Amino acid sequence: MEVVCTSTDNNLLPGSAPELPPIGQLRNSLARSLKLRLVLSLKMRWLGQIAYKQTDRAN
């Protein structure tokens, strides 16, 4: 699920801000993003180690 601004009014008054989603939704979205980033980081590290080992064997 993605965080989406719920306001569709393009005629906002000066100084007014669009509605934000509930804080729980923002927190869950942030948690999912951080988990995904961690998983991708670990996967890239793991792939880098495999590539290093294969180039080491080739030499």
mmCIF file of N, CA and C in Angstrom:
data_model
loop_
_atom_site.group_PDB
_atom_site.id
_atom_site.type_symbol
_atom_site.label_atom_id
_atom_site.label_comp_id
_atom_site.label_asym_id
_atom_site.label_seq_id
_atom_site.Cartn_x
_atom_site.Cartn_y
_atom_site.Cartn_z
ATOM 1 N N MET A 1 0.848 -1.168 0.000
ATOM 2 C CA MET A 1 0.000 0.000 0.000
ATOM 3 C C MET A 1 0.894 1.232 0.000
ATOM 4 N N GLU A 2 0.470 2.226 -0.723
ATOM 5 C CA GLU A 2 1.264 3.419 -0.910
ATOM 6 C C GLU A 2 0.575 4.600 -0.240
ATOM 7 N N VAL A 3 1.359 5.510 0.305
ATOM 8 C CA VAL A 3 0.789 6.699 0.941
ATOM 9 C C VAL A 3 0.402 7.681 -0.155
ATOM 10 N N VAL A 4 -0.844 8.109 -0.133
ATOM 11 C CA VAL A 4 -1.346 9.026 -1.150
ATOM 12 C C VAL A 4 -2.027 10.196 -0.456
ATOM 13 N N CYS A 5 -1.748 11.386 -0.915
ATOM 14 C CA CYS A 5 -2.425 12.564 -0.383
ATOM 15 C C CYS A 5 -3.894 12.479 -0.773
ATOM 16 N N THR A 6 -4.784 12.684 0.191
ATOM 17 C CA THR A 6 -6.207 12.505 -0.075
ATOM 18 C C THR A 6 -6.870 13.752 -0.628
ATOM 19 N N SER A 7 -6.192 14.870 -0.650
ATOM 20 C CA SER A 7 -6.795 16.100 -1.147
ATOM 21 C C SER A 7 -6.664 16.173 -2.660
ATOM 22 N N THR A 8 -7.782 16.421 -3.324
ATOM 23 C CA THR A 8 -7.753 16.572 -4.781
ATOM 24 C C THR A 8 -8.077 18.000 -5.185
ATOM 25 N N ASP A 9 -8.214 18.881 -4.222
ATOM 26 C CA ASP A 9 -8.563 20.276 -4.495
ATOM 27 C C ASP A 9 -7.313 21.044 -4.910
ATOM 28 N N ASN A 10 -7.298 21.506 -6.156
ATOM 29 C CA ASN A 10 -6.146 22.261 -6.646
ATOM 30 C C ASN A 10 -6.236 23.734 -6.280
ATOM 31 N N ASN A 11 -7.350 24.147 -5.700
ATOM 32 C CA ASN A 11 -7.554 25.553 -5.352
ATOM 33 C C ASN A 11 -7.402 25.765 -3.852
ATOM 34 N N LEU A 12 -6.292 25.306 -3.299
ATOM 35 C CA LEU A 12 -6.059 25.479 -1.865
ATOM 36 C C LEU A 12 -5.831 26.948 -1.558
ATOM 37 N N LEU A 13 -6.318 27.354 -0.421
ATOM 38 C CA LEU A 13 -6.110 28.727 0.007
ATOM 39 C C LEU A 13 -4.660 28.919 0.420
ATOM 40 N N PRO A 14 -4.121 30.123 0.241
ATOM 41 C CA PRO A 14 -2.737 30.358 0.690
ATOM 42 C C PRO A 14 -2.599 30.035 2.176
ATOM 43 N N GLY A 15 -1.560 29.334 2.507
ATOM 44 C CA GLY A 15 -1.316 28.971 3.899
ATOM 45 C C GLY A 15 -1.993 27.687 4.316
ATOM 46 N N SER A 16 -2.823 27.105 3.460
ATOM 47 C CA SER A 16 -3.466 25.839 3.819
ATOM 48 C C SER A 16 -2.670 24.689 3.216
ATOM 49 N N ALA A 17 -2.771 23.546 3.826
ATOM 50 C CA ALA A 17 -2.018 22.374 3.375
ATOM 51 C C ALA A 17 -2.989 21.260 3.012
ATOM 52 N N PRO A 18 -2.586 20.379 2.107
ATOM 53 C CA PRO A 18 -3.445 19.239 1.779
ATOM 54 C C PRO A 18 -3.556 18.297 2.972
ATOM 55 N N GLU A 19 -4.620 17.507 2.998
ATOM 56 C CA GLU A 19 -4.794 16.531 4.079
ATOM 57 C C GLU A 19 -3.699 15.480 4.013
ATOM 58 N N LEU A 20 -3.270 15.037 5.163
ATOM 59 C CA LEU A 20 -2.288 13.957 5.232
ATOM 60 C C LEU A 20 -2.988 12.687 5.684
ATOM 61 N N PRO A 21 -2.464 11.538 5.282
ATOM 62 C CA PRO A 21 -3.043 10.282 5.759
ATOM 63 C C PRO A 21 -2.836 10.146 7.269
ATOM 64 N N PRO A 22 -3.565 9.248 7.909
ATOM 65 C CA PRO A 22 -3.388 9.028 9.349
ATOM 66 C C PRO A 22 -1.942 8.655 9.675
ATOM 67 N N ILE A 23 -1.496 9.031 10.868
ATOM 68 C CA ILE A 23 -0.109 8.793 11.275
ATOM 69 C C ILE A 23 0.235 7.311 11.251
ATOM 70 N N GLY A 24 -0.718 6.455 11.574
ATOM 71 C CA GLY A 24 -0.466 5.015 11.540
ATOM 72 C C GLY A 24 -0.135 4.535 10.141
ATOM 73 N N GLN A 25 -0.825 5.084 9.155
ATOM 74 C CA GLN A 25 -0.551 4.704 7.767
ATOM 75 C C GLN A 25 0.837 5.177 7.350
ATOM 76 N N LEU A 26 1.206 6.384 7.761
ATOM 77 C CA LEU A 26 2.546 6.896 7.452
ATOM 78 C C LEU A 26 3.625 6.040 8.113
ATOM 79 N N ARG A 27 3.391 5.664 9.380
ATOM 80 C CA ARG A 27 4.357 4.842 10.112
ATOM 81 C C ARG A 27 4.513 3.479 9.444
ATOM 82 N N ASN A 28 3.398 2.862 9.042
ATOM 83 C CA ASN A 28 3.462 1.556 8.385
ATOM 84 C C ASN A 28 4.180 1.642 7.046
ATOM 85 N N SER A 29 3.928 2.709 6.322
ATOM 86 C CA SER A 29 4.586 2.899 5.034
ATOM 87 C C SER A 29 6.096 3.066 5.222
ATOM 88 N N LEU A 30 6.480 3.839 6.228
ATOM 89 C CA LEU A 30 7.898 4.030 6.520
ATOM 90 C C LEU A 30 8.544 2.713 6.933
ATOM 91 N N ALA A 31 7.865 1.939 7.762
ATOM 92 C CA ALA A 31 8.406 0.645 8.202
ATOM 93 C C ALA A 31 8.606 -0.281 7.010
ATOM 94 N N ARG A 32 7.632 -0.325 6.103
ATOM 95 C CA ARG A 32 7.769 -1.173 4.914
ATOM 96 C C ARG A 32 8.937 -0.716 4.056
ATOM 97 N N SER A 33 9.084 0.591 3.890
ATOM 98 C CA SER A 33 10.182 1.125 3.085
ATOM 99 C C SER A 33 11.535 0.765 3.690
ATOM 100 N N LEU A 34 11.651 0.899 5.007
ATOM 101 C CA LEU A 34 12.919 0.580 5.667
ATOM 102 C C LEU A 34 13.234 -0.908 5.585
ATOM 103 N N LYS A 35 12.212 -1.755 5.739
ATOM 104 C CA LYS A 35 12.422 -3.201 5.624
ATOM 105 C C LYS A 35 12.868 -3.563 4.217
ATOM 106 N N LEU A 36 12.224 -2.972 3.212
ATOM 107 C CA LEU A 36 12.593 -3.247 1.827
ATOM 108 C C LEU A 36 14.024 -2.809 1.561
ATOM 109 N N ARG A 37 14.389 -1.633 2.061
ATOM 110 C CA ARG A 37 15.752 -1.145 1.858
ATOM 111 C C ARG A 37 16.776 -2.074 2.516
ATOM 112 N N LEU A 38 16.469 -2.561 3.715
ATOM 113 C CA LEU A 38 17.364 -3.476 4.410
ATOM 114 C C LEU A 38 17.521 -4.780 3.631
ATOM 115 N N VAL A 39 16.406 -5.336 3.174
ATOM 116 C CA VAL A 39 16.454 -6.593 2.420
ATOM 117 C C VAL A 39 17.265 -6.413 1.140
ATOM 118 N N LEU A 40 17.024 -5.325 0.425
ATOM 119 C CA LEU A 40 17.766 -5.095 -0.816
ATOM 120 C C LEU A 40 19.251 -4.882 -0.542
ATOM 121 N N SER A 41 19.572 -4.192 0.538
ATOM 122 C CA SER A 41 20.966 -3.963 0.894
ATOM 123 C C SER A 41 21.672 -5.284 1.199
ATOM 124 N N LEU A 42 21.012 -6.136 1.979
ATOM 125 C CA LEU A 42 21.603 -7.432 2.316
ATOM 126 C C LEU A 42 21.748 -8.311 1.078
ATOM 127 N N LYS A 43 20.750 -8.257 0.198
ATOM 128 C CA LYS A 43 20.812 -9.061 -1.023
ATOM 129 C C LYS A 43 21.959 -8.591 -1.915
ATOM 130 N N MET A 44 22.144 -7.282 -2.039
ATOM 131 C CA MET A 44 23.230 -6.765 -2.864
ATOM 132 C C MET A 44 24.585 -7.145 -2.270
ATOM 133 N N ARG A 45 24.700 -7.118 -0.951
ATOM 134 C CA ARG A 45 25.949 -7.514 -0.300
ATOM 135 C C ARG A 45 26.238 -8.988 -0.578
ATOM 136 N N TRP A 46 25.189 -9.815 -0.485
ATOM 137 C CA TRP A 46 25.319 -11.250 -0.723
ATOM 138 C C TRP A 46 25.729 -11.508 -2.177
ATOM 139 N N LEU A 47 25.106 -10.808 -3.126
ATOM 140 C CA LEU A 47 25.463 -10.973 -4.538
ATOM 141 C C LEU A 47 26.892 -10.500 -4.795
ATOM 142 N N GLY A 48 27.309 -9.449 -4.116
ATOM 143 C CA GLY A 48 28.677 -8.966 -4.261
ATOM 144 C C GLY A 48 29.689 -9.983 -3.771
ATOM 145 N N GLN A 49 29.376 -10.670 -2.672
ATOM 146 C CA GLN A 49 30.273 -11.699 -2.156
ATOM 147 C C GLN A 49 30.376 -12.869 -3.129
ATOM 148 N N ILE A 50 29.261 -13.248 -3.731
ATOM 149 C CA ILE A 50 29.277 -14.341 -4.709
ATOM 150 C C ILE A 50 30.124 -13.950 -5.914
ATOM 151 N N ALA A 51 29.938 -12.738 -6.414
ATOM 152 C CA ALA A 51 30.706 -12.273 -7.568
ATOM 153 C C ALA A 51 32.193 -12.236 -7.234
ATOM 154 N N TYR A 52 32.538 -11.790 -6.020
ATOM 155 C CA TYR A 52 33.938 -11.728 -5.609
ATOM 156 C C TYR A 52 34.548 -13.123 -5.558
ATOM 157 N N LYS A 53 33.805 -14.084 -5.005
ATOM 158 C CA LYS A 53 34.309 -15.452 -4.911
ATOM 159 C C LYS A 53 34.514 -16.058 -6.289
ATOM 160 N N GLN A 54 33.614 -15.759 -7.224
ATOM 161 C CA GLN A 54 33.744 -16.316 -8.568
ATOM 162 C C GLN A 54 34.921 -15.705 -9.308
ATOM 163 N N THR A 55 35.184 -14.410 -9.125
ATOM 164 C CA THR A 55 36.338 -13.801 -9.787
ATOM 165 C C THR A 55 37.627 -14.290 -9.134
ATOM 166 N N ASP A 56 37.579 -14.598 -7.838
ATOM 167 C CA ASP A 56 38.745 -15.122 -7.135
ATOM 168 C C ASP A 56 39.097 -16.513 -7.663
ATOM 169 N N ARG A 57 38.089 -17.330 -7.938
ATOM 170 C CA ARG A 57 38.318 -18.671 -8.484
ATOM 171 C C ARG A 57 38.877 -18.614 -9.896
ATOM 172 N N ALA A 58 38.450 -17.626 -10.674
ATOM 173 C CA ALA A 58 38.880 -17.516 -12.068
ATOM 174 C C ALA A 58 40.360 -17.154 -12.158
ATOM 175 N N ASN A 59 40.894 -16.506 -11.139
ATOM 176 C CA ASN A 59 42.307 -16.086 -11.171
ATOM 177 C C ASN A 59 43.178 -17.121 -10.612
#
